[in-house]
PDB file of C-alpha atoms and ligand atoms in Angstrom:
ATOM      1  CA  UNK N 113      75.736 -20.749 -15.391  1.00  0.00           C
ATOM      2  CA  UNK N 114      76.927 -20.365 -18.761  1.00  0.00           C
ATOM      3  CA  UNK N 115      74.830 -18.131 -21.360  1.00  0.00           C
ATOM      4  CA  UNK N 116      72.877 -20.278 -23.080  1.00  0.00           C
ATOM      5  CA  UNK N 117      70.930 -19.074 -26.345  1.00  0.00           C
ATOM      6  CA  UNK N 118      67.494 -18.684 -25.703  1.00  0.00           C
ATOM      7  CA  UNK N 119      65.037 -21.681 -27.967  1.00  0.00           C
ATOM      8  CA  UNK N 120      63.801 -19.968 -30.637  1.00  0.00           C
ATOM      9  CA  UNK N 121      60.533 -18.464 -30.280  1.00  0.00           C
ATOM     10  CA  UNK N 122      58.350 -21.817 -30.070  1.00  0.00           C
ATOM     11  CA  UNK N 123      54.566 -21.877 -32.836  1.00  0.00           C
ATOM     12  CA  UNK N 124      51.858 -21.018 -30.506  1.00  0.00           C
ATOM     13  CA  UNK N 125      51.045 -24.457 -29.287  1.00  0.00           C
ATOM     14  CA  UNK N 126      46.853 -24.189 -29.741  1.00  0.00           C
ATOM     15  CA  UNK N 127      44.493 -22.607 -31.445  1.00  0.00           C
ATOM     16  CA  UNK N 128      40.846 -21.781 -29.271  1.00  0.00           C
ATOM     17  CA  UNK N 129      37.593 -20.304 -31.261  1.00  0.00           C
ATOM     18  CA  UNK N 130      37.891 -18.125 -34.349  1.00  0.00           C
ATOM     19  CA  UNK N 131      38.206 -14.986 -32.968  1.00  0.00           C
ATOM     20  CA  UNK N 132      41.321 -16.200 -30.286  1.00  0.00           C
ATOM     21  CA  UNK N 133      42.628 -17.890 -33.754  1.00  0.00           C
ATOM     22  CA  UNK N 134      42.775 -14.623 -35.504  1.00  0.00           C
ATOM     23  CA  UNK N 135      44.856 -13.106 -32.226  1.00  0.00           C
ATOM     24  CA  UNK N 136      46.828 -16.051 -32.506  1.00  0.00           C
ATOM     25  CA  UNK N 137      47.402 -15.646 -36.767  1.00  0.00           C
ATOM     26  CA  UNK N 138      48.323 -11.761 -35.540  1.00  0.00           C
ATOM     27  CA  UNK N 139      50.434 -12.408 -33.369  1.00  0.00           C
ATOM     28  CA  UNK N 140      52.471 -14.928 -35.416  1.00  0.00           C
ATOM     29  CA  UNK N 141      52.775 -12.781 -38.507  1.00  0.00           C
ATOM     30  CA  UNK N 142      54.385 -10.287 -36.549  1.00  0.00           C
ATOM     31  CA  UNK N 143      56.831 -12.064 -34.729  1.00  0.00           C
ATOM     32  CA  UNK N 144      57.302 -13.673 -38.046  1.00  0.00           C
ATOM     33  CA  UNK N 145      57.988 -10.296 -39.831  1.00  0.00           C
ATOM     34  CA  UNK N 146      60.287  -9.695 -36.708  1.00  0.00           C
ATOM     35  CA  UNK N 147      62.165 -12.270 -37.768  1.00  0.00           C
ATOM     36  CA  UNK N 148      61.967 -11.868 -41.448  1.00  0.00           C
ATOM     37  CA  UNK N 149      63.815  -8.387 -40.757  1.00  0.00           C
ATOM     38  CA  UNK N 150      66.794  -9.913 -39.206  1.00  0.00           C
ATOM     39  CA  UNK N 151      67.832 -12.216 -42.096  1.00  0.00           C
ATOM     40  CA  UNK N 152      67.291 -15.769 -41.757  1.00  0.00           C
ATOM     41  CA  UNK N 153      70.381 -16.890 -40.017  1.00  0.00           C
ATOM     42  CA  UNK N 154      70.314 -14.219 -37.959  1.00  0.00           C
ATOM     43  CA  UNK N 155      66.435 -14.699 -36.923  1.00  0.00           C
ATOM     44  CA  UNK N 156      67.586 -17.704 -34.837  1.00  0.00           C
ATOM     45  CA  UNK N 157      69.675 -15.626 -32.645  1.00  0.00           C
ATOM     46  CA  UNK N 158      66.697 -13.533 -31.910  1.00  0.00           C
ATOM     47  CA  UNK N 159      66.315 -13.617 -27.777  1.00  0.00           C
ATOM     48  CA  UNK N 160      62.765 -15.395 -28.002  1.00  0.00           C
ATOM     49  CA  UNK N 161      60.435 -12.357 -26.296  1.00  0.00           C
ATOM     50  CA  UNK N 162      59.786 -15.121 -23.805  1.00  0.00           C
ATOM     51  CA  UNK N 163      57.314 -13.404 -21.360  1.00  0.00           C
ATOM     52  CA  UNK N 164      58.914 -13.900 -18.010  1.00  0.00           C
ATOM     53  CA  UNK N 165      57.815 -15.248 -14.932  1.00  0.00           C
ATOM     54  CA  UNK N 166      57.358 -14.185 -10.709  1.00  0.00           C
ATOM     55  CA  UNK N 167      57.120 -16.479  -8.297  1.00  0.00           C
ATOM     56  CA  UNK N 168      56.647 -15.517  -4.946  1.00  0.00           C
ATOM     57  CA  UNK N 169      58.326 -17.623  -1.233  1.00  0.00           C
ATOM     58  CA  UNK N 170      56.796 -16.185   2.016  1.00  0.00           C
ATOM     59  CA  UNK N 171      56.348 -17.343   5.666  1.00  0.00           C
ATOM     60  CA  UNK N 172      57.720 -16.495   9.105  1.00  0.00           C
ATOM     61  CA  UNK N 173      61.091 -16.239   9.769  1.00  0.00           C
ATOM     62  CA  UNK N 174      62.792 -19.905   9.863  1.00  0.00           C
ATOM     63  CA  UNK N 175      60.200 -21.308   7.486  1.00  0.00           C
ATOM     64  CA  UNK N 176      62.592 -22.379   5.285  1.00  0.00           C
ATOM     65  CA  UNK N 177      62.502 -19.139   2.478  1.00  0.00           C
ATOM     66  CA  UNK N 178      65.984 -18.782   1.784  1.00  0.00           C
ATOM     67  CA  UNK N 179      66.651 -22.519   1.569  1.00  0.00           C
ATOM     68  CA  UNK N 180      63.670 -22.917  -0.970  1.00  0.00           C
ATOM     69  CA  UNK N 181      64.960 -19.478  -3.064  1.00  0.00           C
ATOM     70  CA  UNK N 182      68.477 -21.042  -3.439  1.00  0.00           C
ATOM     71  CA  UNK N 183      67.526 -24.435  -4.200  1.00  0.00           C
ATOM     72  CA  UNK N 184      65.507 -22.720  -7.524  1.00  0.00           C
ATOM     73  CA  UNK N 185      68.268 -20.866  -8.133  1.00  0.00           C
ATOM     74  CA  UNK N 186      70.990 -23.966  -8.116  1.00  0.00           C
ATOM     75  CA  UNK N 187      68.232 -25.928 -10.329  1.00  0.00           C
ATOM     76  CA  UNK N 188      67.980 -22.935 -12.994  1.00  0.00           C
ATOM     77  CA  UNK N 189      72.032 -22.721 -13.034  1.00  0.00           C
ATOM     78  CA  UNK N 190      71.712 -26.766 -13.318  1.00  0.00           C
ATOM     79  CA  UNK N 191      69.282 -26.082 -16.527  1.00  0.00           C
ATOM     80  CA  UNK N 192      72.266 -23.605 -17.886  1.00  0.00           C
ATOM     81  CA  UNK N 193      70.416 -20.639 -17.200  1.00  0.00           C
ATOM     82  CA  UNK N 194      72.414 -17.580 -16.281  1.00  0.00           C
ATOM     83  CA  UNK N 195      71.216 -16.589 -12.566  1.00  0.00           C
ATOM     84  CA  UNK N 196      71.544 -13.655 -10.395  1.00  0.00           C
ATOM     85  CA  UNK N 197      71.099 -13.068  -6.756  1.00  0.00           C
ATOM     86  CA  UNK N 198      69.938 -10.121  -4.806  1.00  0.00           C
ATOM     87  CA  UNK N 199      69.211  -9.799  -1.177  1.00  0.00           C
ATOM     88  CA  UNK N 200      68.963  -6.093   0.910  1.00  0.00           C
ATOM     89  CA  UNK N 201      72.026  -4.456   2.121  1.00  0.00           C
ATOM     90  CA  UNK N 202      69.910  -3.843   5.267  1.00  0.00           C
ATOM     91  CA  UNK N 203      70.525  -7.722   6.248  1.00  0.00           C
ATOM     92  CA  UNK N 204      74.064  -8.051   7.434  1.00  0.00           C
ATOM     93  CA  UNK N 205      73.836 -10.832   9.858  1.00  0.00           C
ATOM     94  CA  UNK N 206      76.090 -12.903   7.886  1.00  0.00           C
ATOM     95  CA  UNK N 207      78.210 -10.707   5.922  1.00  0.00           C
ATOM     96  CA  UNK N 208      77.142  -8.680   2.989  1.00  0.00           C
ATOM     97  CA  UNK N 209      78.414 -10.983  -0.693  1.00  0.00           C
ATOM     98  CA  UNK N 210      76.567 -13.690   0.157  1.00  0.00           C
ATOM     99  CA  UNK N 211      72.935 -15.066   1.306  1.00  0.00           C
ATOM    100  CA  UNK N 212      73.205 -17.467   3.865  1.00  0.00           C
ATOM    101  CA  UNK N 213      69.965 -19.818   5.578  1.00  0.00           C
ATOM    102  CA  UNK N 214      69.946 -20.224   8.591  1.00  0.00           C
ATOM    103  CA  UNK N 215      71.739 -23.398   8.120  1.00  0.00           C
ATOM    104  CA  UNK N 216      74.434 -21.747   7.125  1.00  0.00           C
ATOM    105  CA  UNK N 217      74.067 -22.565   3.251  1.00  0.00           C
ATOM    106  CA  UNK N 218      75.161 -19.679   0.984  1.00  0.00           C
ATOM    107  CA  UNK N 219      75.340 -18.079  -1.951  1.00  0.00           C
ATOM    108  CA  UNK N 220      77.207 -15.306  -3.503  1.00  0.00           C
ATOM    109  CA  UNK N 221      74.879 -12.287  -4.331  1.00  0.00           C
ATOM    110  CA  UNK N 222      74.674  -8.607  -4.708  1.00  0.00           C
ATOM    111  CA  UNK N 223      73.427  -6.476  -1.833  1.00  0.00           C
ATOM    112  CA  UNK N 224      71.870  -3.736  -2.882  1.00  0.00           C
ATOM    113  CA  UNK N 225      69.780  -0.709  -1.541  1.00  0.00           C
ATOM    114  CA  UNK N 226      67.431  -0.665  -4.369  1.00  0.00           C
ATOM    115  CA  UNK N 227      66.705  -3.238  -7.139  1.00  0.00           C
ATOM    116  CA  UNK N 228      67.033  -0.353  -9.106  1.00  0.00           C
ATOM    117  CA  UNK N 229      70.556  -0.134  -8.711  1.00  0.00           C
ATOM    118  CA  UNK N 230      70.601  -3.707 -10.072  1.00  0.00           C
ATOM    119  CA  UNK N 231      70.808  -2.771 -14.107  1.00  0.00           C
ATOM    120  CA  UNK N 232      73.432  -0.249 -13.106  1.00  0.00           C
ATOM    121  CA  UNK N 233      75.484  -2.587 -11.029  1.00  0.00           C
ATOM    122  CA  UNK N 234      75.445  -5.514 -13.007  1.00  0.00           C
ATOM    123  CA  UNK N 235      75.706  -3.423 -16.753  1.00  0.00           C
ATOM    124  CA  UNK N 236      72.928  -3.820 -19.522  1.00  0.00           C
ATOM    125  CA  UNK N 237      74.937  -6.132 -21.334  1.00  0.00           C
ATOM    126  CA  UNK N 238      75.308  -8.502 -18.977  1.00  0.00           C
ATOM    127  CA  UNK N 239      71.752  -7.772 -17.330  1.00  0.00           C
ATOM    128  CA  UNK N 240      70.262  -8.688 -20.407  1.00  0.00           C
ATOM    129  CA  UNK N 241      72.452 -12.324 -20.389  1.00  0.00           C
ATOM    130  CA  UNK N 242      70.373 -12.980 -17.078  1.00  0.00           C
ATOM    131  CA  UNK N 243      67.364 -15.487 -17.585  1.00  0.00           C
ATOM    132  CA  UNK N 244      67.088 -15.945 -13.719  1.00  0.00           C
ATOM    133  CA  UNK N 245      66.805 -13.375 -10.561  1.00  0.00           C
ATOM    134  CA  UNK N 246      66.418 -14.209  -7.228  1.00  0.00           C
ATOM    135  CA  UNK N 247      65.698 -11.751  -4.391  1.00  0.00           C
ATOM    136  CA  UNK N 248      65.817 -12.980  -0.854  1.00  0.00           C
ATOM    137  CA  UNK N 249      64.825 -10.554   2.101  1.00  0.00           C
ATOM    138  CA  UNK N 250      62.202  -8.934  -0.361  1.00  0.00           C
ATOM    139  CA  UNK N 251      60.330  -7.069   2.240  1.00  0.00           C
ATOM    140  CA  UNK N 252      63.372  -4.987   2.730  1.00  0.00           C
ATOM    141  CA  UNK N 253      62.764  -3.249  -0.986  1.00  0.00           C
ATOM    142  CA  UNK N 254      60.746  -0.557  -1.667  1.00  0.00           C
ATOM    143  CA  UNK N 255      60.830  -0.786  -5.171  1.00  0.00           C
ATOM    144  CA  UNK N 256      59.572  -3.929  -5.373  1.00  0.00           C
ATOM    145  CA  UNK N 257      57.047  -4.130  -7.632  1.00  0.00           C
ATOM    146  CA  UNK N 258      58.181  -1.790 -10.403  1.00  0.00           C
ATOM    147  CA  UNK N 259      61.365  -4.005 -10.566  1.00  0.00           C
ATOM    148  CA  UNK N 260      59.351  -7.438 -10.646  1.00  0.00           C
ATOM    149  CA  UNK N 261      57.190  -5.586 -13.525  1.00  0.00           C
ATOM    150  CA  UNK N 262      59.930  -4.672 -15.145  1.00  0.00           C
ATOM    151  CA  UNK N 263      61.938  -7.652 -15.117  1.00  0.00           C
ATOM    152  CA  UNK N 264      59.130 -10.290 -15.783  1.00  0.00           C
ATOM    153  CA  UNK N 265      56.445  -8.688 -17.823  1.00  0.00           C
ATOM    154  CA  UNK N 266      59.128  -6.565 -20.190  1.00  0.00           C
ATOM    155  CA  UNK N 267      62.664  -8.223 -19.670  1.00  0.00           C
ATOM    156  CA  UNK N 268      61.217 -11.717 -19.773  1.00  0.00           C
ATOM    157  CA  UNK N 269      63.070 -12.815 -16.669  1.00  0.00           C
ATOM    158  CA  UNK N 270      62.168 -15.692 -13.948  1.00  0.00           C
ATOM    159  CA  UNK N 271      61.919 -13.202 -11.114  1.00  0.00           C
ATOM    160  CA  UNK N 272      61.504 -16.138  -7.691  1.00  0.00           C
ATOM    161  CA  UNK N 273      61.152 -13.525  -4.496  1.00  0.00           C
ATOM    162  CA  UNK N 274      61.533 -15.123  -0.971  1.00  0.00           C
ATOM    163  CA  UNK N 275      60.481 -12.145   1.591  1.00  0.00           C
ATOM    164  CA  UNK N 276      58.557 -12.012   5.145  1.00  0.00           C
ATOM    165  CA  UNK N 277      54.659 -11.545   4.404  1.00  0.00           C
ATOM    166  CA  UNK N 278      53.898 -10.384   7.996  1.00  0.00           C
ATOM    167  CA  UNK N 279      56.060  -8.575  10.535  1.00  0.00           C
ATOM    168  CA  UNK N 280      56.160  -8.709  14.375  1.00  0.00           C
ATOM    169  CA  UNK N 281      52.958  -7.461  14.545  1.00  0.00           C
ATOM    170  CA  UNK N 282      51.357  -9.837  11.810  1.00  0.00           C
ATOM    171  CA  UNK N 283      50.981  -6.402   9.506  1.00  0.00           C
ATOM    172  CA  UNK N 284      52.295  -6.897   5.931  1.00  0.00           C
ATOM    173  CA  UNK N 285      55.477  -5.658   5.348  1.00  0.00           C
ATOM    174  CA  UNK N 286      57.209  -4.107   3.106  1.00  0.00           C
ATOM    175  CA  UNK N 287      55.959  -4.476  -0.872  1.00  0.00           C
ATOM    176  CA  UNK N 288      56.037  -8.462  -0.853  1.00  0.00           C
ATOM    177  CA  UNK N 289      52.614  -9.081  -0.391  1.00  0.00           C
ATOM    178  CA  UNK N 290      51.974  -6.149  -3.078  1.00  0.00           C
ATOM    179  CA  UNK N 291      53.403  -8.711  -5.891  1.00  0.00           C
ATOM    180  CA  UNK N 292      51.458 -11.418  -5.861  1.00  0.00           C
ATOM    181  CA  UNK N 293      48.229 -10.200  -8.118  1.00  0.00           C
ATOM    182  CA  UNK N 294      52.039 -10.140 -10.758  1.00  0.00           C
ATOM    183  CA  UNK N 295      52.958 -13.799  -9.405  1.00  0.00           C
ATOM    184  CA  UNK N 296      52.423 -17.297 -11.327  1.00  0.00           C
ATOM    185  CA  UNK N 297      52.480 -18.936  -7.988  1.00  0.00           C
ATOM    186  CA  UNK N 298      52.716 -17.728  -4.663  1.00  0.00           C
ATOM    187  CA  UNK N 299      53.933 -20.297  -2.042  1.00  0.00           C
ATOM    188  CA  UNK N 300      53.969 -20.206   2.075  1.00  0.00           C
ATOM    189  CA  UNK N 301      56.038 -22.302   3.969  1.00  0.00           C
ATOM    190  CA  UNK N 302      55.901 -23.051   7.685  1.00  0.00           C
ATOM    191  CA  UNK N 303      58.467 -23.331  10.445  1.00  0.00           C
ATOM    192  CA  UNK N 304      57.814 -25.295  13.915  1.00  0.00           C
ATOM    193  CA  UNK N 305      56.531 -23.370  16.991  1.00  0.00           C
ATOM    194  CA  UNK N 306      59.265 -22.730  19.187  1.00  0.00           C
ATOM    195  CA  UNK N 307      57.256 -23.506  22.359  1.00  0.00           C
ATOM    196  CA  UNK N 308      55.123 -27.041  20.761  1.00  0.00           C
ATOM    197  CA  UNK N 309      56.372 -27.745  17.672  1.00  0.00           C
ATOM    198  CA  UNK N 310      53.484 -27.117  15.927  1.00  0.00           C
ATOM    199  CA  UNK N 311      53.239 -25.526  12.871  1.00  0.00           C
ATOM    200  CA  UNK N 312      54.314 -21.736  13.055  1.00  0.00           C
ATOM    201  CA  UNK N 313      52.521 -19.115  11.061  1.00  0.00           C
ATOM    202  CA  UNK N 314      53.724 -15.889  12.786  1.00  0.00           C
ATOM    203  CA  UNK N 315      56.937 -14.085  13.970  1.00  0.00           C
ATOM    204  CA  UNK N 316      57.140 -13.653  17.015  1.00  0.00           C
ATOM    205  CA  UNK N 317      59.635 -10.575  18.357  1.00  0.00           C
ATOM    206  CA  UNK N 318      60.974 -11.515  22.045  1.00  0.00           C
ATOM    207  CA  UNK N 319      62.240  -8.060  22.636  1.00  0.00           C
ATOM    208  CA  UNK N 320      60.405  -4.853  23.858  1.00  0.00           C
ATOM    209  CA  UNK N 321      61.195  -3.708  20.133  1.00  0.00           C
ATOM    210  CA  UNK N 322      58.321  -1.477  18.428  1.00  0.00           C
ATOM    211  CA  UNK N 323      60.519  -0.447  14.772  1.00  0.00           C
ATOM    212  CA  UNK N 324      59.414  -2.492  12.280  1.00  0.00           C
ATOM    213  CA  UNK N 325      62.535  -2.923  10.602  1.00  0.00           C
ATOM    214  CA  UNK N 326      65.157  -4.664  13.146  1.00  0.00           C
ATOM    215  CA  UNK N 327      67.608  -6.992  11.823  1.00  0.00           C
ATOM    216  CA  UNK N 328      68.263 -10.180  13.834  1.00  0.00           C
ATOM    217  CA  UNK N 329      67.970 -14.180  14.091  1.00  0.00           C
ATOM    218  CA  UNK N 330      66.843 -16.556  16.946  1.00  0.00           C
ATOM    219  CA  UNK N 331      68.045 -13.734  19.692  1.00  0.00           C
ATOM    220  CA  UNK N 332      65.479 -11.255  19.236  1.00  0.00           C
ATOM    221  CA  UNK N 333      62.447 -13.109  16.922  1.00  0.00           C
ATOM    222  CA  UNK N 334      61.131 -17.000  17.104  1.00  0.00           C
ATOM    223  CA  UNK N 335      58.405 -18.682  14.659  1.00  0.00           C
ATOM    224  CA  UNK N 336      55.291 -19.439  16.833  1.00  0.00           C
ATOM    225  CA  UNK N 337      52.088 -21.493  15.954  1.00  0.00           C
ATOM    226  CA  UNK N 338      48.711 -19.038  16.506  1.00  0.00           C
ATOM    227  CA  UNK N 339      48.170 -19.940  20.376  1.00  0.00           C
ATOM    228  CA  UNK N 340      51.489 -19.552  21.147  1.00  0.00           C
ATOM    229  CA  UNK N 341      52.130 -15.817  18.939  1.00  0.00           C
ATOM    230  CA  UNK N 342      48.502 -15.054  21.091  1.00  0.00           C
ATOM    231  CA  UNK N 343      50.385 -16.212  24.537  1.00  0.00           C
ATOM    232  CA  UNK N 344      53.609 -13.893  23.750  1.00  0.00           C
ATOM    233  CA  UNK N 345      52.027 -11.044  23.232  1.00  0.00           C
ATOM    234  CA  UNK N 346      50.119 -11.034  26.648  1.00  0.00           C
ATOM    235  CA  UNK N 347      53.415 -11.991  27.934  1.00  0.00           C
ATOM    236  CA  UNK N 348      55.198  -9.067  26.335  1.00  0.00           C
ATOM    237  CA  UNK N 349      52.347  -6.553  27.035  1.00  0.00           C
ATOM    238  CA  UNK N 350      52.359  -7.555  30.820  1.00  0.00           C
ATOM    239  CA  UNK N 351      56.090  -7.469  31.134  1.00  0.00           C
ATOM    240  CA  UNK N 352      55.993  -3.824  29.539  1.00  0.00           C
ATOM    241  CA  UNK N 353      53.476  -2.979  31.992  1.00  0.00           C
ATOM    242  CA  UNK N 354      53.791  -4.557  34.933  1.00  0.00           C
ATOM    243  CA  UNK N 355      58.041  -4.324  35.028  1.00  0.00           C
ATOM    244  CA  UNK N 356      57.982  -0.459  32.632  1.00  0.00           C
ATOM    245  CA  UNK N 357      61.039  -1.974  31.046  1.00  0.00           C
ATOM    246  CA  UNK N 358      62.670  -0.098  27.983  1.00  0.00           C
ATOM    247  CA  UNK N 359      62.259  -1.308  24.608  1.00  0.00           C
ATOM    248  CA  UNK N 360      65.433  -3.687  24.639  1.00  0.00           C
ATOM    249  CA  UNK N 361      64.870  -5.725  27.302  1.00  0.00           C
ATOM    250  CA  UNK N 362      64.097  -9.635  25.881  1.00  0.00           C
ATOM    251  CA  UNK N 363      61.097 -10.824  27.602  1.00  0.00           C
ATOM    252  CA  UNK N 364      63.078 -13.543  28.549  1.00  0.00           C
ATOM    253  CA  UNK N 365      65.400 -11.710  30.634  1.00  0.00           C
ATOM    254  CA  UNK N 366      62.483  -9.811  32.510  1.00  0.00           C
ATOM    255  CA  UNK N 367      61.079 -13.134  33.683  1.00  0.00           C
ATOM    256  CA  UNK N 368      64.351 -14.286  35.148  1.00  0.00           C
TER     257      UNK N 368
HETATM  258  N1  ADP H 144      61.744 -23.285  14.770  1.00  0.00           N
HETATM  259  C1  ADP H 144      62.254 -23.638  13.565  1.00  0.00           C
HETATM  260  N2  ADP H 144      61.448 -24.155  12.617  1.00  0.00           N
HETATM  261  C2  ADP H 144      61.940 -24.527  11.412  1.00  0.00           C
HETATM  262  N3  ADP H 144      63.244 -24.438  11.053  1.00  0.00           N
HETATM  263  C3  ADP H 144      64.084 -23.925  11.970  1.00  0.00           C
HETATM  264  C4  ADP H 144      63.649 -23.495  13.258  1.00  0.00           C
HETATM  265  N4  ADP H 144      64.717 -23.019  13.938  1.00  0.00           N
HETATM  266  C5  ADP H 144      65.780 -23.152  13.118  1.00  0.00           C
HETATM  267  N5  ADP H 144      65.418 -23.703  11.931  1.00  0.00           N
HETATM  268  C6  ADP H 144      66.330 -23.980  10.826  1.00  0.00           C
HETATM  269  O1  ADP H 144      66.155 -22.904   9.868  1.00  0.00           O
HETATM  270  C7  ADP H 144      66.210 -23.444   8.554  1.00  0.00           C
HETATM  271  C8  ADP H 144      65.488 -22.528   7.570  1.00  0.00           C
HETATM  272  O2  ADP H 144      66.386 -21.471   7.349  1.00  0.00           O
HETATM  273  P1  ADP H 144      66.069 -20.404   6.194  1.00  0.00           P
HETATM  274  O3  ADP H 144      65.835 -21.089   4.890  1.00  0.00           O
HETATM  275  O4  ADP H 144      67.130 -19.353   6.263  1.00  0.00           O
HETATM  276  O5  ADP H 144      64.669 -19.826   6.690  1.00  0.00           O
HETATM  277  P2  ADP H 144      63.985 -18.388   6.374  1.00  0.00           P
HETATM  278  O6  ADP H 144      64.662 -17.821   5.154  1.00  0.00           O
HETATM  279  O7  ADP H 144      62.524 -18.723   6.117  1.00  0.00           O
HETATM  280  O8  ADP H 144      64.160 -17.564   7.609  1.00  0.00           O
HETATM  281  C9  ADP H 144      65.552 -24.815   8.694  1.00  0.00           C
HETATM  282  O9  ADP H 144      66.024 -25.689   7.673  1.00  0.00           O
HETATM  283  C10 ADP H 144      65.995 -25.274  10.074  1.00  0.00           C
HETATM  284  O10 ADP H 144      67.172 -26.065  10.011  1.00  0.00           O
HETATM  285  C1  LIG H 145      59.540 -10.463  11.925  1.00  0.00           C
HETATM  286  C2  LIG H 145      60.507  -9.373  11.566  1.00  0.00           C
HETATM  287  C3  LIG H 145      61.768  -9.667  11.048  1.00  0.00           C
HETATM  288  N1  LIG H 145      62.629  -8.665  10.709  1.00  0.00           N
HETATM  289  C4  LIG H 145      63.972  -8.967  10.167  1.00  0.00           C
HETATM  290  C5  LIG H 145      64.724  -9.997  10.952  1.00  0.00           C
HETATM  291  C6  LIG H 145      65.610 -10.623   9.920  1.00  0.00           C
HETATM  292  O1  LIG H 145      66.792  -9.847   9.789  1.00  0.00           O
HETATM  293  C7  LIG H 145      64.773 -10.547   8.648  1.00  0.00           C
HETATM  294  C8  LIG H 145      64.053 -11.824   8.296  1.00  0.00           C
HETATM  295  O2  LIG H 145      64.957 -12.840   8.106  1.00  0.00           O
HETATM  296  P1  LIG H 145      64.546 -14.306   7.541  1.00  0.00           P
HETATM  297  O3  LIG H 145      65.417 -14.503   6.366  1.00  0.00           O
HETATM  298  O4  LIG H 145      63.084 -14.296   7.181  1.00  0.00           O
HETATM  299  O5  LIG H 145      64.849 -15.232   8.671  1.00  0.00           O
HETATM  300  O6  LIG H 145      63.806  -9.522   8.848  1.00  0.00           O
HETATM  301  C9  LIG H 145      62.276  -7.320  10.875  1.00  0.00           C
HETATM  302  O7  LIG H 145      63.062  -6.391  10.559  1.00  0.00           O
HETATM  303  N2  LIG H 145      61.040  -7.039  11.388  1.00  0.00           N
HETATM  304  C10 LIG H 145      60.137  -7.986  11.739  1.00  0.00           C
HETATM  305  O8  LIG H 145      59.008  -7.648  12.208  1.00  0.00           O
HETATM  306 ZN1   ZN H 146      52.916 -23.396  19.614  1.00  0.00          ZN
END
């Protein structure tokens, strides 16, 4: 969306006891000398030092993450505020410029590596135009956290991450669940068990798959309610036993 000035910095909207209203009187007189410094026309041009914001989209796969992540994203471009979009160059099911749901709604967005490639990508001057960044496939980043400190608690940016909390094996993966003690809220959404329709919790992988990281959709991983993720992995443990097969064989295709 288009750049839109950022309010000026708003008068600290309560006072509590003494002592908090002597923080308070601090910290006013010195954004007020900030501002003094600049001129007075000037001062309203000052980017408020807004501190940011992280909030933080998790569930299995099909829960409904990326549709959630670019639905904030579309509302913050419908308040005018300048958004980017970042999702892992490790996920190219759908192409690599945009992020796509499962539904097939997309996005454009930058595919990076690293978030830290982000600043250097994008430029400083228009980095610092951004008010909003999304990051979809978040457990895919290593760098996580530093970036999401960074971003929100310095840069005063609305970080929203949409990642996998668990993995295959229900282990957490990647950095994603490493952010929320940094979130403001911290949301997990639900798909429907593949097998009843029940809620679904968990991933589950149908393939004889053990890497962690393995990029795919509905042919190699399905969301599963807790009876159901218990179920297929007795199933896949007795077809890797009882059949030897190797490691790419869908479970599926050993019961035929
Ligand atoms: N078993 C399922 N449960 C819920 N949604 C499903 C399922 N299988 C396919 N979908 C579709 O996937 C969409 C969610 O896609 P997406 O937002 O990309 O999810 P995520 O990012 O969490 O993997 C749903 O709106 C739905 O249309
Ligand atoms: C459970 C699990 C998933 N992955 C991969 C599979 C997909 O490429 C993404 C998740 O996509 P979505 O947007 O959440 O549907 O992660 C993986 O590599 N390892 C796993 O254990
Ligand atoms: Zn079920």
């Amino acid at each position: 969306g288009a750049l839109s000035p950022r309010p000026p910095l708003l008068s600290l909207p309560f006072r509590r006891g003494r002592a908090a209203g002597n923080l308070l009187g601090a910290a006013r007189s010195a954004s007020a000398a900030a501002q003094s410094r600049l001129g007075g026309g000037a001062a309203m041009d000052v980017r408020a030092a807004q501190s940011g914001e992280i909030h933080v989209i998790v569930g299995p796969m099909f829960a409904g993450k990326t549709t959630a992540l670019l639905r904030r994203v579309q509302a913050e471009v419908g308040s005018g505020r300048t958004v980017a979009l970042i999702k892992s160059d490790k996920d190219n099911r759908y192409g690599l410029d945009s992020v796509v749901t499962h539904d097939g709604t997309k996005m454009e967005c930058w595919a990076l590596s690293e978030l830290s490639n982000f600043h250097e990508k994008l430029g400083m001057e228009a980095y610092d135009k951004v008010d909003v960044i999304g990051i979809d496939e978040a457990q895919f980043f290593d760098d996580l956290y530093d970036f999401c400190c960074k971003a929100a608690d310095r840069d005063g940016k609305i970080v929203v991450v949409a990642g996998l909390d668990g993995d295959y094996k229900r282990k957490k993966f990647g950095s994603v669940l490493d952010i929320v003690p940094l979130a403001d809220s911290v949301t997990k959404l639900t798909a429907r068990c593949e097998l009843c329709g029940r809620r679904a919790f968990f991933t589950l992988r149908k393939t004889q798959e053990t890497k962690t990281e393995l990029i795919g959709g509905a042919d190699v991983y399905m969301p599963v309610c807790r009876q159901h993720y218990m179920d297929g992995q007795v199933v896949i443990e007795a077809t890797r036993v009882v059949l030897g097969l190797d490691r790419s064989t869908t479970t599926a295709q050993a019961l035929k």
